[in-house]
CSV table of C-alpha atoms in Angstrom, one decimal:
chain,number,residue,atom,x,y,z
A,1,MET,CA,0.0,0.0,0.0
A,2,ILE,CA,1.0,3.6,-0.6
A,3,ARG,CA,0.5,6.2,2.1
A,4,LEU,CA,-1.0,9.4,0.4
A,5,VAL,CA,-1.3,12.5,2.5
A,6,ALA,CA,-3.5,15.3,1.2
A,7,VAL,CA,-4.1,18.9,2.3
A,8,GLY,CA,-6.2,21.8,1.1
A,9,ASP,CA,-5.6,25.2,-0.4
A,10,MET,CA,-2.3,27.0,0.0
A,11,MET,CA,-1.4,30.6,-0.9
A,12,PHE,CA,1.6,32.7,0.1
A,13,SER,CA,0.3,36.3,-0.1
A,14,ARG,CA,-1.4,38.7,2.3
A,15,GLU,CA,-0.9,37.8,6.0
A,16,VAL,CA,1.1,34.6,5.1
A,17,LYS,CA,3.7,36.6,3.2
A,18,LYS,CA,3.9,39.2,6.0
A,19,TYR,CA,4.4,36.3,8.5
A,20,ILE,CA,7.2,34.8,6.4
A,21,GLU,CA,8.9,38.2,6.1
A,22,ARG,CA,8.9,38.5,9.9
A,23,HIS,CA,10.6,35.2,10.5
A,24,GLU,CA,13.5,33.3,9.1
A,25,ARG,CA,13.0,32.1,5.5
A,26,TYR,CA,12.4,28.4,6.3
A,27,PHE,CA,10.4,28.8,9.4
A,28,ILE,CA,7.2,27.4,7.9
A,29,SER,CA,8.8,24.2,6.6
A,30,LYS,CA,10.4,23.5,10.0
A,31,LYS,CA,7.0,23.9,11.7
A,32,ILE,CA,4.9,21.9,9.2
A,33,LYS,CA,7.1,19.1,7.9
A,34,PRO,CA,6.7,17.0,11.1
A,35,PHE,CA,2.9,16.8,10.4
A,36,PHE,CA,3.6,14.4,7.5
A,37,GLY,CA,5.6,11.6,9.0
A,38,GLY,CA,5.2,8.2,7.2
A,39,LYS,CA,4.0,9.7,3.9
A,40,ASP,CA,4.9,8.2,0.6
A,41,ILE,CA,3.2,11.0,-1.4
A,42,LEU,CA,2.2,14.5,-0.2
A,43,PHE,CA,-0.5,16.3,-2.3
A,44,GLY,CA,-1.9,19.8,-2.0
A,45,ASN,CA,-3.5,22.6,-4.0
A,46,LEU,CA,-1.2,25.5,-4.8
A,47,GLU,CA,-3.3,28.7,-5.2
A,48,THR,CA,-0.3,31.0,-5.8
A,49,PRO,CA,1.9,31.6,-8.8
A,50,ILE,CA,5.5,31.4,-7.7
A,51,SER,CA,7.4,33.8,-9.9
A,52,ASP,CA,9.6,36.8,-10.1
A,53,VAL,CA,8.1,37.7,-13.5
A,54,GLY,CA,4.6,38.6,-14.7
A,55,LYS,CA,2.1,41.4,-13.8
A,56,PRO,CA,-1.1,41.3,-11.8
A,57,LEU,CA,-4.2,40.8,-14.0
A,58,SER,CA,-5.7,44.2,-14.9
A,59,GLY,CA,-9.0,45.0,-13.2
A,60,LYS,CA,-8.8,42.2,-10.6
A,61,ASN,CA,-9.2,43.1,-6.9
A,62,PRO,CA,-5.6,43.3,-5.6
A,63,HIS,CA,-6.6,41.7,-2.3
A,64,ILE,CA,-7.4,38.4,-4.1
A,65,THR,CA,-4.5,38.6,-6.6
A,66,PHE,CA,-1.7,36.4,-5.4
A,67,CYS,CA,2.0,35.9,-6.2
A,68,ALA,CA,4.7,34.3,-4.1
A,69,PRO,CA,8.5,34.8,-4.1
A,70,GLU,CA,10.5,32.1,-5.8
A,71,PHE,CA,12.1,30.7,-2.7
A,72,ILE,CA,8.6,29.3,-1.8
A,73,SER,CA,9.1,26.5,-4.2
A,74,HIS,CA,12.1,25.4,-2.2
A,75,GLU,CA,10.0,25.8,1.0
A,76,LEU,CA,7.3,23.5,-0.4
A,77,HIS,CA,10.0,21.0,-1.3
A,78,ARG,CA,11.4,21.2,2.3
A,79,ILE,CA,7.9,20.5,3.6
A,80,GLY,CA,7.8,17.4,1.6
A,81,PHE,CA,5.3,18.0,-1.3
A,82,ASP,CA,5.5,15.5,-4.1
A,83,VAL,CA,2.5,16.6,-6.2
A,84,LEU,CA,0.7,20.0,-6.3
A,85,SER,CA,-2.4,20.8,-8.3
A,86,ILE,CA,-2.3,24.1,-10.2
A,87,ALA,CA,-5.8,23.7,-11.7
A,88,ASN,CA,-7.4,26.6,-9.9
A,89,ASN,CA,-8.6,30.2,-10.2
A,90,HIS,CA,-5.5,31.9,-8.7
A,91,VAL,CA,-2.5,30.3,-10.4
A,92,PHE,CA,-3.0,32.7,-13.4
A,93,ASP,CA,-3.2,35.8,-11.2
A,94,TYR,CA,0.0,37.2,-12.7
A,95,GLY,CA,-0.5,36.0,-16.2
A,96,ALA,CA,0.9,33.3,-18.5
A,97,LYS,CA,4.6,34.1,-17.9
A,98,ALA,CA,4.2,33.7,-14.1
A,99,PHE,CA,2.3,30.5,-14.6
A,100,SER,CA,5.1,29.0,-16.7
A,101,LYS,CA,7.7,30.2,-14.2
A,102,THR,CA,5.8,28.5,-11.4
A,103,HIS,CA,5.9,25.2,-13.3
A,104,ILE,CA,9.7,25.6,-13.8
A,105,ASN,CA,10.3,26.5,-10.2
A,106,LEU,CA,8.4,23.5,-8.9
A,107,LYS,CA,10.1,21.1,-11.3
A,108,LYS,CA,13.5,22.4,-10.3
A,109,HIS,CA,12.7,21.2,-6.7
A,110,SER,CA,11.3,17.8,-7.9
A,111,ILE,CA,7.7,18.7,-7.3
A,112,ARG,CA,5.3,17.2,-9.9
A,113,VAL,CA,2.6,19.5,-11.3
A,114,SER,CA,-0.9,18.2,-11.7
A,115,GLY,CA,-3.5,20.1,-13.7
A,116,ASN,CA,-1.2,21.5,-16.4
A,117,SER,CA,-2.9,21.4,-19.8
A,118,ILE,CA,-2.6,22.5,-23.4
A,119,ASN,CA,-5.1,22.1,-26.3
A,120,ASN,CA,-7.7,20.7,-23.7
A,121,ARG,CA,-5.4,17.8,-22.9
A,122,GLN,CA,-3.8,17.4,-19.5
A,123,PHE,CA,-0.3,16.2,-18.7
A,124,PRO,CA,-1.1,13.5,-16.2
A,125,VAL,CA,1.1,12.7,-13.2
A,126,LYS,CA,2.1,9.0,-12.6
A,127,ILE,CA,4.1,7.9,-9.6
A,128,LYS,CA,5.1,4.3,-8.9
A,129,LYS,CA,5.9,3.2,-5.4
A,130,HIS,CA,5.7,-0.2,-3.6
A,131,ASN,CA,4.8,-1.8,-7.0
A,132,ILE,CA,1.7,0.4,-7.3
A,133,THR,CA,1.3,3.1,-9.9
A,134,VAL,CA,-0.8,6.1,-8.8
A,135,GLY,CA,-2.2,8.6,-11.4
A,136,PHE,CA,-3.2,12.2,-10.7
A,137,LEU,CA,-5.5,14.4,-12.7
A,138,SER,CA,-6.6,17.9,-11.6
A,139,TYR,CA,-9.3,20.1,-12.9
A,140,SER,CA,-10.9,23.5,-12.2
A,141,TYR,CA,-14.7,24.0,-12.6
A,142,LEU,CA,-14.9,27.8,-12.1
A,143,PHE,CA,-15.7,30.6,-14.5
A,144,GLY,CA,-15.3,34.4,-14.4
A,145,PRO,CA,-13.5,37.3,-16.0
A,146,HIS,CA,-10.2,36.8,-14.2
A,147,ILE,CA,-9.9,33.0,-14.4
A,148,GLY,CA,-7.3,31.8,-16.9
A,149,TYR,CA,-7.3,28.4,-18.5
A,150,ALA,CA,-5.3,26.5,-21.1
A,151,GLY,CA,-6.3,26.9,-24.7
A,152,LYS,CA,-5.3,26.1,-28.2
A,153,GLY,CA,-1.6,26.3,-28.2
A,154,ILE,CA,-1.6,27.9,-24.8
A,155,GLU,CA,-0.4,26.1,-21.7
A,156,GLY,CA,-2.4,26.7,-18.5
A,157,PRO,CA,-4.7,25.2,-15.8
A,158,ALA,CA,-6.9,22.3,-16.9
A,159,LYS,CA,-10.7,23.0,-17.0
A,160,PHE,CA,-13.6,20.7,-16.5
A,161,ILE,CA,-16.4,22.5,-18.2
A,162,LYS,CA,-20.0,21.5,-18.3
A,163,LYS,CA,-20.5,21.6,-22.1
A,164,GLY,CA,-17.3,19.7,-22.8
A,165,ARG,CA,-17.5,17.3,-19.8
A,166,GLU,CA,-17.2,14.2,-22.0
A,167,LYS,CA,-13.6,15.2,-22.9
A,168,SER,CA,-12.6,15.2,-19.3
A,169,ILE,CA,-14.4,11.9,-18.6
A,170,THR,CA,-12.6,10.4,-21.6
A,171,GLU,CA,-9.3,11.6,-20.1
A,172,ILE,CA,-10.1,10.0,-16.8
A,173,ASN,CA,-11.0,6.7,-18.5
A,174,GLU,CA,-7.8,6.7,-20.5
A,175,LEU,CA,-5.5,7.3,-17.5
A,176,LYS,CA,-7.3,4.7,-15.4
A,177,ASP,CA,-6.3,2.0,-17.9
A,178,LYS,CA,-2.6,2.9,-17.3
A,179,VAL,CA,-2.5,3.1,-13.5
A,180,ASP,CA,-3.5,1.0,-10.5
A,181,CYS,CA,-5.1,3.8,-8.6
A,182,LEU,CA,-6.5,7.1,-9.9
A,183,ILE,CA,-6.8,10.3,-7.8
A,184,VAL,CA,-8.8,13.2,-9.3
A,185,SER,CA,-8.6,16.7,-7.8
A,186,MET,CA,-11.5,19.1,-8.4
A,187,HIS,CA,-11.5,22.9,-7.8
A,188,TRP,CA,-15.1,23.7,-7.6
A,189,GLY,CA,-18.2,24.9,-5.7
A,190,HIS,CA,-19.1,28.0,-3.7
A,191,GLU,CA,-16.8,29.6,-1.2
A,192,HIS,CA,-17.4,29.6,2.5
A,193,VAL,CA,-20.1,26.9,2.5
A,194,HIS,CA,-19.9,23.5,4.3
A,195,TYR,CA,-22.1,21.7,1.7
A,196,PRO,CA,-21.4,20.8,-1.9
A,197,THR,CA,-23.9,21.8,-4.6
A,198,ILE,CA,-26.1,19.2,-6.3
A,199,GLU,CA,-24.1,19.6,-9.4
A,200,MET,CA,-20.9,18.8,-7.6
A,201,ILE,CA,-22.4,15.7,-6.2
A,202,GLU,CA,-23.6,14.5,-9.6
A,203,MET,CA,-20.3,15.3,-11.2
A,204,SER,CA,-18.5,13.4,-8.5
A,205,HIS,CA,-20.6,10.3,-9.1
A,206,GLN,CA,-19.9,10.6,-12.9
A,207,ILE,CA,-16.1,10.9,-12.2
A,208,ILE,CA,-16.1,7.9,-10.0
A,209,GLU,CA,-18.1,5.9,-12.5
A,210,SER,CA,-15.5,6.8,-15.1
A,211,GLY,CA,-12.6,5.3,-13.2
A,212,ALA,CA,-11.5,7.6,-10.3
A,213,ASP,CA,-10.8,5.8,-7.1
A,214,CYS,CA,-10.8,9.0,-5.0
A,215,ILE,CA,-11.8,12.7,-5.5
A,216,LEU,CA,-10.0,15.5,-3.5
A,217,GLY,CA,-12.0,18.7,-3.6
A,218,HIS,CA,-10.8,22.3,-3.2
A,219,HIS,CA,-11.9,25.9,-3.4
A,220,PRO,CA,-14.7,26.4,-0.9
A,221,HIS,CA,-12.1,27.2,1.9
A,222,PHE,CA,-14.4,25.4,4.3
A,223,VAL,CA,-14.2,21.7,5.1
A,224,GLN,CA,-17.1,19.8,3.5
A,225,GLY,CA,-18.4,16.3,3.9
A,226,ILE,CA,-17.0,12.9,2.8
A,227,GLU,CA,-19.1,10.5,0.7
A,228,THR,CA,-18.5,6.9,-0.1
A,229,TYR,CA,-19.9,6.1,-3.6
A,230,ASN,CA,-19.5,2.8,-5.3
A,231,ASN,CA,-16.9,2.0,-2.6
A,232,LYS,CA,-14.8,5.0,-3.6
A,233,LEU,CA,-14.1,8.1,-1.6
A,234,ILE,CA,-15.2,11.7,-2.3
A,235,PHE,CA,-13.8,14.5,-0.2
A,236,TYR,CA,-15.8,17.5,-1.4
A,237,SER,CA,-13.5,20.1,0.1
A,238,LEU,CA,-10.4,19.8,2.3
A,239,GLY,CA,-10.7,23.5,3.2
A,240,ASN,CA,-7.7,25.7,3.6
A,241,PHE,CA,-4.2,24.6,4.7
A,242,ILE,CA,-1.9,27.6,4.4
A,243,PHE,CA,-4.3,30.5,3.8
A,244,SER,CA,-5.1,33.7,5.6
A,245,GLU,CA,-8.9,34.4,5.8
A,246,PRO,CA,-10.9,36.0,8.7
A,247,TYR,CA,-13.8,33.6,8.6
A,248,LYS,CA,-14.5,31.1,11.4
A,249,GLY,CA,-15.1,28.2,9.1
A,250,SER,CA,-11.9,28.8,7.1
A,251,ARG,CA,-9.7,28.8,10.3
A,252,TRP,CA,-9.7,25.0,10.7
A,253,THR,CA,-8.8,22.2,8.3
A,254,VAL,CA,-7.9,18.5,8.0
A,255,ILE,CA,-4.9,16.5,6.9
A,256,VAL,CA,-6.1,13.3,5.2
A,257,HIS,CA,-4.0,10.1,5.4
A,258,LEU,CA,-5.0,7.5,2.8
A,259,ALA,CA,-3.8,4.0,2.0
A,260,LEU,CA,-3.8,3.4,-1.8
A,261,GLY,CA,-3.8,-0.1,-3.3
A,262,LYS,CA,-4.9,-1.4,-6.7
A,263,ASN,CA,-8.3,0.1,-7.4
A,264,GLN,CA,-8.6,0.7,-3.7
A,265,VAL,CA,-8.4,3.8,-1.3
A,266,GLU,CA,-8.9,3.6,2.4
A,267,ILE,CA,-8.9,6.3,5.1
A,268,VAL,CA,-6.1,5.7,7.6
A,269,ASP,CA,-6.5,8.9,9.6
A,270,ILE,CA,-8.1,12.4,9.5
A,271,VAL,CA,-6.1,14.9,11.4
A,272,PRO,CA,-7.8,18.3,12.3
A,273,CYS,CA,-5.8,21.5,12.4
A,274,THR,CA,-6.5,25.0,13.3
A,275,ILE,CA,-5.2,27.9,11.2
A,276,ASN,CA,-4.1,31.1,13.0
A,277,GLU,CA,-4.6,34.7,11.9
A,278,ASN,CA,-1.4,34.5,9.8
A,279,GLY,CA,-2.7,31.6,7.8
A,280,ILE,CA,-0.4,29.0,9.4
A,281,PRO,CA,-1.8,25.6,10.4
A,282,ASP,CA,-1.2,23.8,13.7
A,283,LEU,CA,-2.3,20.4,14.9
A,284,VAL,CA,-5.2,20.5,17.4
A,285,LYS,CA,-4.9,19.1,20.9
A,286,GLU,CA,-5.8,15.5,21.1
A,287,SER,CA,-8.7,16.4,23.4
A,288,ASP,CA,-10.2,18.7,20.8
A,289,LYS,CA,-9.8,16.3,17.8
A,290,ILE,CA,-13.2,14.7,18.4
A,291,LYS,CA,-15.0,18.1,18.2
A,292,TYR,CA,-13.8,18.7,14.6
A,293,LEU,CA,-14.4,15.1,13.5
A,294,LYS,CA,-18.0,15.4,14.7
A,295,LYS,CA,-18.3,18.5,12.5
A,296,ILE,CA,-17.2,16.5,9.5
A,297,ASP,CA,-19.6,13.7,10.4
A,298,LEU,CA,-22.4,16.3,10.5
A,299,TYR,CA,-21.5,17.6,7.0
A,300,SER,CA,-21.2,14.0,5.7
A,301,LYS,CA,-24.4,12.4,7.1
A,302,HIS,CA,-26.6,14.1,4.6
A,303,LEU,CA,-24.5,12.6,1.8
A,304,LEU,CA,-25.1,9.0,2.9
A,305,ASN,CA,-26.8,7.2,0.1
A,306,LYS,CA,-26.4,3.5,0.2
A,307,LYS,CA,-28.6,2.9,-2.9
A,308,HIS,CA,-26.3,5.1,-5.0
A,309,GLN,CA,-29.2,7.0,-6.5
A,310,LYS,CA,-28.9,10.7,-7.2
A,311,ILE,CA,-29.0,12.4,-3.9
A,312,ILE,CA,-31.8,14.8,-4.9
A,313,ASP,CA,-34.1,11.8,-5.5
A,314,VAL,CA,-33.6,10.6,-1.9
A,315,SER,CA,-33.1,13.6,0.3
A,316,LYS,CA,-34.6,17.1,-0.3
A,317,ASP,CA,-33.8,17.7,3.3
A,318,TYR,CA,-30.1,17.8,2.2
A,319,VAL,CA,-30.9,20.8,-0.1
A,320,LYS,CA,-32.8,22.6,2.6
A,321,TYR,CA,-30.0,22.1,5.1
A,322,ALA,CA,-27.4,23.3,2.6
A,323,ILE,CA,-29.4,26.5,1.8
A,324,ARG,CA,-29.7,27.3,5.5
A,325,SER,CA,-25.9,26.8,5.8
A,326,ALA,CA,-25.3,29.1,2.9
A,327,ILE,CA,-27.5,31.8,4.3
A,328,TYR,CA,-25.9,31.6,7.7
A,329,SER,CA,-22.4,31.7,6.2
A,330,ARG,CA,-23.1,34.7,4.0
A,331,HIS,CA,-24.7,36.6,6.9
A,332,GLN,CA,-21.8,35.9,9.2
A,333,ASN,CA,-19.2,37.0,6.6
A,334,PHE,CA,-21.0,40.0,5.2
A,335,PHE,CA,-19.2,42.8,7.1
A,336,LYS,CA,-15.9,41.0,7.1
A,337,MET,CA,-15.9,41.0,3.3
A,338,LEU,CA,-16.4,44.7,2.9
A,339,PRO,CA,-12.9,45.7,3.9
A,340,LEU,CA,-11.6,43.2,1.3
A,341,GLY,CA,-13.0,45.4,-1.5
A,342,ILE,CA,-15.9,43.0,-2.1
A,343,GLY,CA,-18.8,45.5,-2.3
A,344,ILE,CA,-22.4,45.1,-1.3
A,345,LYS,CA,-23.7,44.6,-4.8
A,346,ASN,CA,-21.1,41.9,-5.5
A,347,GLN,CA,-22.0,40.2,-2.2
A,348,ILE,CA,-25.7,40.2,-3.1
A,349,ALA,CA,-24.9,38.7,-6.5
A,350,ILE,CA,-22.8,36.0,-4.9
A,351,TYR,CA,-25.5,35.3,-2.4
A,352,ASN,CA,-28.2,35.0,-5.1
A,353,ALA,CA,-26.0,32.7,-7.2
A,354,VAL,CA,-25.4,30.4,-4.2
A,355,ILE,CA,-29.0,30.2,-3.2
A,356,LYS,CA,-30.2,29.7,-6.8
A,357,ASP,CA,-27.7,26.9,-7.3
A,358,TYR,CA,-29.0,25.0,-4.3
A,359,CYS,CA,-32.7,25.8,-5.0
A,360,LYS,CA,-32.8,25.0,-8.7
A,361,ARG,CA,-33.5,21.3,-8.0
A,362,LEU,CA,-35.8,21.8,-5.0
A,363,ARG,CA,-39.0,21.3,-7.0
């Protein structure tokens, strides 16, 4: 068996960058590396270009436009990362040149990049250990004016789009035939909500049916539930890992330890962490661990579906609960988002989109 350890979103701007500047250069790796003892492969989602070239995207809110100094790639290597997903909405924040330089910097430090694509075809990652070959594919399913993707002759993050979904499914099928165990990372959903959308659930089931053995979700910045579907594991969101945000739900996360075999993934351990005001994680006390695991159990119980039917057919209560969670989250975060340059009109638009997404099948 292979021990895969997976974590959530990482960025090295805002308070994280200030924290690094106040300490010695490799302070973070010294603090965090001990969290991952016994790992064969360490996987995470990198939401920051790492580059000394490029310019911030024109018109994008500077508070949510990220770029990290190049020594961060060495820091990630020192922590122990083997594979990082770059299929997300921030890795293009400083344009195509910074994206390419990020890839170069990670490769220089022996970190494999998942989610790099050109001409709608991804460059898959394959790693062989203990006579087992593990494959990784990473996709982003987000859309907006400042989100960059790969295109015709243009290298960039891989997208998993609704209209062209069959292409991604074909890619998953093809790689599954070449590996013993397939991990798919998805960057998707609404931010600051503990429950996946119905579309996310349906997509997850389709991805599993197409050959994935495990799905690792990112982007919501909140930990979401875990579902077992066709005896495969779906982690809808691992939350943040190294990320500075002021919201209560984004200030705790999990480190997931998995045992990978041939067509098999099992949970070994789920380790909760808190995240301080500087965006740096720390292991919770053993006495507090059960409190966070109960939260995950709460988020997961509405996803239980032993008959493997579409969840909307068996539980409209799930949708109602998710809507209540979304309303509560938006209400709690409303005034915290104003100083970040996210105005009232934008917040209302986001709020309406979230509620509409959950409600559209509640008929």
